[in-house]
Tab-separated table of C-alpha atoms in Angstrom:
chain	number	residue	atom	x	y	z
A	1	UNK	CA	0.000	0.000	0.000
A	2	UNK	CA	1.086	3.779	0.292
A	3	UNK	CA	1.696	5.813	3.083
A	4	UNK	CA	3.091	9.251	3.744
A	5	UNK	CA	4.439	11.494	6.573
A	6	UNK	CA	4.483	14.850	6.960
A	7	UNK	CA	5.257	17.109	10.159
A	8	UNK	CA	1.813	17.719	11.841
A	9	UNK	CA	2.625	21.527	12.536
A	10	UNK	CA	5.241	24.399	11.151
A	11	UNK	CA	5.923	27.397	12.377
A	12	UNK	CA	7.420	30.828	10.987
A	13	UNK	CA	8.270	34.024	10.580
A	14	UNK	CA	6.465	36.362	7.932
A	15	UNK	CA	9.291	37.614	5.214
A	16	UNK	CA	11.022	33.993	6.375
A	17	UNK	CA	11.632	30.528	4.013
A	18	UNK	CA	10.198	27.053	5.543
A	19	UNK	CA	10.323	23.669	4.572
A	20	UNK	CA	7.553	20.870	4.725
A	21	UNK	CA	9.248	17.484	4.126
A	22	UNK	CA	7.526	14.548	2.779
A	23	UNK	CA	8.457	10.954	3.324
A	24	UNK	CA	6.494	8.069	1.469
A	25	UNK	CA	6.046	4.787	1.044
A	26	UNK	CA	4.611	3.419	-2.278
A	27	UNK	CA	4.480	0.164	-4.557
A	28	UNK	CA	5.003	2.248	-7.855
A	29	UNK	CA	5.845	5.864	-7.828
A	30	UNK	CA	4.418	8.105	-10.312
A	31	UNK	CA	5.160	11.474	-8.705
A	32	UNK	CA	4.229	13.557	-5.887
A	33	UNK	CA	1.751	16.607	-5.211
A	34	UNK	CA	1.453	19.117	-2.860
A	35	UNK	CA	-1.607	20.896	-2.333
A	36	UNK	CA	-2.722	23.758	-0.341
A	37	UNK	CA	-6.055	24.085	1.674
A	38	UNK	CA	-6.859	27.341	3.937
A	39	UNK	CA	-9.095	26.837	6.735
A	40	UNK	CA	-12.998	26.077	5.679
A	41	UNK	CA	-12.279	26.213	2.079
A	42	UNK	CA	-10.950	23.293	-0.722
A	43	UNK	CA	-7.873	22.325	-1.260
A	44	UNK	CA	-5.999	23.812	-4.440
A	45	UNK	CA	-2.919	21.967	-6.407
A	46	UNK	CA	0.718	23.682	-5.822
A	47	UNK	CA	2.829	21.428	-7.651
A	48	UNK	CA	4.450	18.609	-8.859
A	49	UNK	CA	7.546	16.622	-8.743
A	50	UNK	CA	7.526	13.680	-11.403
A	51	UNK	CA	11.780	13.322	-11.611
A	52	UNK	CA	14.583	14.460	-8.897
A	53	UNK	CA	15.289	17.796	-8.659
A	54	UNK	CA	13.417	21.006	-7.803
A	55	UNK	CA	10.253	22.503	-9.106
A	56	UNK	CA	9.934	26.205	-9.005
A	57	UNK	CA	6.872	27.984	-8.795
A	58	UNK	CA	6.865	31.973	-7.846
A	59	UNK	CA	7.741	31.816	-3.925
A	60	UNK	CA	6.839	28.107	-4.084
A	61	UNK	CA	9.562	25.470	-4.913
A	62	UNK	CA	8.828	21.784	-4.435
A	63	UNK	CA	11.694	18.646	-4.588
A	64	UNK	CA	11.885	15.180	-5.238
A	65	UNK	CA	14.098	12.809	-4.338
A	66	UNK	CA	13.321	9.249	-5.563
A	67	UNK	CA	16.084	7.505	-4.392
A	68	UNK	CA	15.211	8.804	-0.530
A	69	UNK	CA	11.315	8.430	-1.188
A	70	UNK	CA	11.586	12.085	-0.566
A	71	UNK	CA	10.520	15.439	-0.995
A	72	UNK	CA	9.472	18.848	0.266
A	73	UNK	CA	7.806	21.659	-0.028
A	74	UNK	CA	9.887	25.101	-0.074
A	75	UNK	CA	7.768	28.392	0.781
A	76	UNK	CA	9.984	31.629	0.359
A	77	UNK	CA	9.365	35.000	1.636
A	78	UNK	CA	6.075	33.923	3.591
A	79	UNK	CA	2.756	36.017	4.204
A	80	UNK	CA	0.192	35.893	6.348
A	81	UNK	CA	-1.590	34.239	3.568
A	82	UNK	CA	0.386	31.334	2.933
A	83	UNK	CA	-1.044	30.228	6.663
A	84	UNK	CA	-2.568	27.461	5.604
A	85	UNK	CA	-2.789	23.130	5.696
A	86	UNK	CA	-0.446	21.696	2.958
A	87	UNK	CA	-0.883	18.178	1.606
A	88	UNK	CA	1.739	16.019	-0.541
A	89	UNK	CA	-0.324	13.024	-2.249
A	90	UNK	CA	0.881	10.133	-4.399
A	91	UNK	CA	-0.603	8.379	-7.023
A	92	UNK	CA	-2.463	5.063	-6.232
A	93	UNK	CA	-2.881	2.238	-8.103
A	94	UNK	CA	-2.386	2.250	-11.923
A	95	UNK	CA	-3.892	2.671	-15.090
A	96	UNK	CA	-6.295	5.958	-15.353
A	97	UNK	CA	-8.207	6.163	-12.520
A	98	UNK	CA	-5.839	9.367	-11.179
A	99	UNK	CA	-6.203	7.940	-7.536
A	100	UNK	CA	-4.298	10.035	-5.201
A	101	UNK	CA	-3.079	9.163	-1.732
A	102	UNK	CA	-2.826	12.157	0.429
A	103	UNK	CA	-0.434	12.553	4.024
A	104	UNK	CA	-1.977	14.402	6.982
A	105	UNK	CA	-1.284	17.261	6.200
A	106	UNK	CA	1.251	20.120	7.716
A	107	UNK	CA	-0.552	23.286	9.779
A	108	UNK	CA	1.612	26.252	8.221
A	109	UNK	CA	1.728	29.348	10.790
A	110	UNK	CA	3.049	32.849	9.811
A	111	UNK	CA	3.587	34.776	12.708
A	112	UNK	CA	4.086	38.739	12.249
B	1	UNK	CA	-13.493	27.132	-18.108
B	2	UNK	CA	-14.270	23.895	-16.214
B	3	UNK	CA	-16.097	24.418	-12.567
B	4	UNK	CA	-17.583	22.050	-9.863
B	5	UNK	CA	-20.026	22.563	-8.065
B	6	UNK	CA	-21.543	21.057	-4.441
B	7	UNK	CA	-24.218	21.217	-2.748
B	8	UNK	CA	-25.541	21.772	0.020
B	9	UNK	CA	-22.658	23.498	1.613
B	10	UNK	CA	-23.171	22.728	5.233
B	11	UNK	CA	-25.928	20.362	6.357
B	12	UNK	CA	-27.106	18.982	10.126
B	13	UNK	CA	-28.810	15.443	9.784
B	14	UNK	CA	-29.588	13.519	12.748
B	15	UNK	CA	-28.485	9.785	13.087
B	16	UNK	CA	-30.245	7.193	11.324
B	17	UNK	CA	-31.798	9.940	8.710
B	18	UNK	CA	-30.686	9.716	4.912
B	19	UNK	CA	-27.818	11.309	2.857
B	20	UNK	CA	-27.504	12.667	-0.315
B	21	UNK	CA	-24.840	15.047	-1.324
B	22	UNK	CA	-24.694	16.479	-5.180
B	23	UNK	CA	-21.507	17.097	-6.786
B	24	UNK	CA	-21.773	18.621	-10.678
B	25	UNK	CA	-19.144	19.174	-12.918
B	26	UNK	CA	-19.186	21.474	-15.711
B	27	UNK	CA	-16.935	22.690	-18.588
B	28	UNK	CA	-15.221	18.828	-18.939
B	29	UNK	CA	-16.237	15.265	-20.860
B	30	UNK	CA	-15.240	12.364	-19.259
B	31	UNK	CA	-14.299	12.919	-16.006
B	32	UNK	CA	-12.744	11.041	-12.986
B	33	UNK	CA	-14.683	11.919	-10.112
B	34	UNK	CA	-14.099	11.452	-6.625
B	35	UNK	CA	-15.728	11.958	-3.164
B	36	UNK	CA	-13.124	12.523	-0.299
B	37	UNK	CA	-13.731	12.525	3.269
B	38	UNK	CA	-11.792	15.324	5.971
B	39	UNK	CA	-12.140	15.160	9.396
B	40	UNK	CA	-10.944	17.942	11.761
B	41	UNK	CA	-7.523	18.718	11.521
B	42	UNK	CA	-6.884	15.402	9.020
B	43	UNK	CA	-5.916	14.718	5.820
B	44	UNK	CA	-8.280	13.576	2.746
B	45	UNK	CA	-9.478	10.251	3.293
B	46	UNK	CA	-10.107	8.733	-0.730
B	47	UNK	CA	-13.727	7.072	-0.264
B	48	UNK	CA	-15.255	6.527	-4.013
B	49	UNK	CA	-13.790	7.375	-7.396
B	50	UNK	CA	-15.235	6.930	-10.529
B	51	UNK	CA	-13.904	6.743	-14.091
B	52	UNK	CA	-17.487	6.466	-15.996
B	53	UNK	CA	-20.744	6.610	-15.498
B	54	UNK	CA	-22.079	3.691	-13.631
B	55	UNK	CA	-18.446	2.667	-12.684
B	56	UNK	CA	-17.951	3.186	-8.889
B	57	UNK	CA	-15.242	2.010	-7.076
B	58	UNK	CA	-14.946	2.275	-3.068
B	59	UNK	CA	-12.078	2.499	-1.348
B	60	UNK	CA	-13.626	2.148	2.718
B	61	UNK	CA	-15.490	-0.128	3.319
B	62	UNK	CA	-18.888	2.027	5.180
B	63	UNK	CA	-22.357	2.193	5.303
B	64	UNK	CA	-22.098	5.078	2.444
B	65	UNK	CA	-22.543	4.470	-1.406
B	66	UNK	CA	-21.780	6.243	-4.403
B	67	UNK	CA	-23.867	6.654	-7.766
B	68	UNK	CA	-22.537	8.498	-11.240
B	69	UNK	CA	-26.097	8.263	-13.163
B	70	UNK	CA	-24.631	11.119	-15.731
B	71	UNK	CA	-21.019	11.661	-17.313
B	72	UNK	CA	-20.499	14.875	-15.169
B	73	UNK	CA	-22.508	14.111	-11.791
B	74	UNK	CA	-21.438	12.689	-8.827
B	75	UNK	CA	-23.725	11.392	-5.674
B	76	UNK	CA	-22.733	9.949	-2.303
B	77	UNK	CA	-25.447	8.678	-0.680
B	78	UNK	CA	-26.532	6.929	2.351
B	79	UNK	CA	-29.394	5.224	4.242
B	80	UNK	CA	-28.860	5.857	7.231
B	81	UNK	CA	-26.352	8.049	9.327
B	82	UNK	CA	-23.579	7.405	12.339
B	83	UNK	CA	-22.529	10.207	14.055
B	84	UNK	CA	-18.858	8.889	12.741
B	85	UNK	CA	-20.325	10.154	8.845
B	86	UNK	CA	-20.112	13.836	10.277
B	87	UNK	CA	-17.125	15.492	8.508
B	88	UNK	CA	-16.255	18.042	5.452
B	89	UNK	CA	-16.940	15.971	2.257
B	90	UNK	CA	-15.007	17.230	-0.898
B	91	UNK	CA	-15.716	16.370	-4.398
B	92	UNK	CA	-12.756	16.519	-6.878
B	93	UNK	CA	-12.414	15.890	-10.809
B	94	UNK	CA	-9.127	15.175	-12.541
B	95	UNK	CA	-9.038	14.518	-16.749
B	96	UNK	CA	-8.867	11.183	-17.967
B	97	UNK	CA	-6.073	9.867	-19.258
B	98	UNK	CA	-3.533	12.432	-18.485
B	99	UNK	CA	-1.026	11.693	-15.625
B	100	UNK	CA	-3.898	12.647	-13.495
B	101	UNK	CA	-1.369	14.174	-10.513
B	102	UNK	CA	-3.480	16.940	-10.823
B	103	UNK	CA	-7.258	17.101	-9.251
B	104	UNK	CA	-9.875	20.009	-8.938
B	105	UNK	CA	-12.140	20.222	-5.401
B	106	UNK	CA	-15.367	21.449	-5.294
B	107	UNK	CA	-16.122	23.979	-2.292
B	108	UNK	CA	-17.095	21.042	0.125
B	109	UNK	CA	-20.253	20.021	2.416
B	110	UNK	CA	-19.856	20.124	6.017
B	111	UNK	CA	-21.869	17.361	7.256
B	112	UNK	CA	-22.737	17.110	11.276
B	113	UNK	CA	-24.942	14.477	12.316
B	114	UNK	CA	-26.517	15.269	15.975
């Protein structure tokens, strides 16, 4: 099966950088997401690592390390804004059903 | 522009009462579609998907159900309540065929059953 593990809560800084890490466990790897979800509301896609290396995206950089079954989530010069849950997800099973498995999800706090 | 819409968005049901939740997609043929579960303070627990109409696949076994009668509609459904159904229920749509890393989530139904 698939798993994933993400730190339950993150702290920071406004103007600062932080990093969510994502570990995961998977039979088949077809890339990973991140995904962004304010308080009451849906969540929204960030990104997406298919091959090593890092993803950049405005302030938002994500990286992928297959070998490690690794990645994270990069957020540069935060605002109050970018307080918010943040998912990674993996692909499950095969073929085109576009399952995704998501972690737990990582509170983001921006302090002033 | 594709959009998806749910409804109703928040909803108080007391145990042992029905369930049915609407979930509409427009702007897209052929579809996935998916109904998600999200507790407080959890992730997104995966509990139907759908890759055509009349093909339902559940991932939890639970005393909910799933129906796609048309291409771009979704419906979770069930008989009767537990007060472990309350929770925010997301619909989501991806396009078939494609890598599919990326899905779309509807604005959600918070469900509390009393």
């Amino acid at each position: 099966g698939q798993s994933l593990e993400q730190p339950s809560e993150v702290t920071a800084v406004e103007g600062a950088i932080v990093q969510i890490n994502c570990t995961y466990q998977t039979s088949g790897f077809y890339g990973l997401s991140w995904y962004q979800q304010h308080d009451g509301g849906a969540p929204t896609f960030l990104s997406y690592n298919a091959l090593d290396g890092l993803e950049e995206t405005g302030r938002f950089s994500s990286f992928l390390s297959r070998s490690d079954s690794y990645g994270y989530l990069l957020l540069q010069e935060l605002q109050m804004k970018d307080s918010a849950s943040y998912f990674c997800a993996v692909r499950g099973g095969s073929g085109n059903t576009g399952k995704l498995i998501f972690g737990q999800g990582t509170t983001l706090q921006v302090k002033p | 522009s594709q959009t998806i819409h749910q409804w109703p968005a928040t909803l108080v049901q007391p145990v042992g009462s029905p369930l049915s939740l609407e979930c509409t997609v427009e702007g897209t043929s052929n579809p996935n579609l998916y109904w998600y579960r999200q507790a407080a303070g959890r992730g997104l627990q995966l509990l139907f998907y759908s890759v055509g109409i009349g093909q339902i696949s559940s991932e939890v076994p639970q005393n909910l159900s799933a129906s796609r009668p048309q291409d771009r509609q979704f419906i979770l459904s069930s008989k009767k309540l537990l007060l472990s159904d309350s929770g925010f229920y997301l619909c989501a749509w991806s396009p078939l065929g494609t890598g599919s890393y990326e899905q779309y989530f509807g604005p959600g139904t918070r469900l509390t059953v009393t």
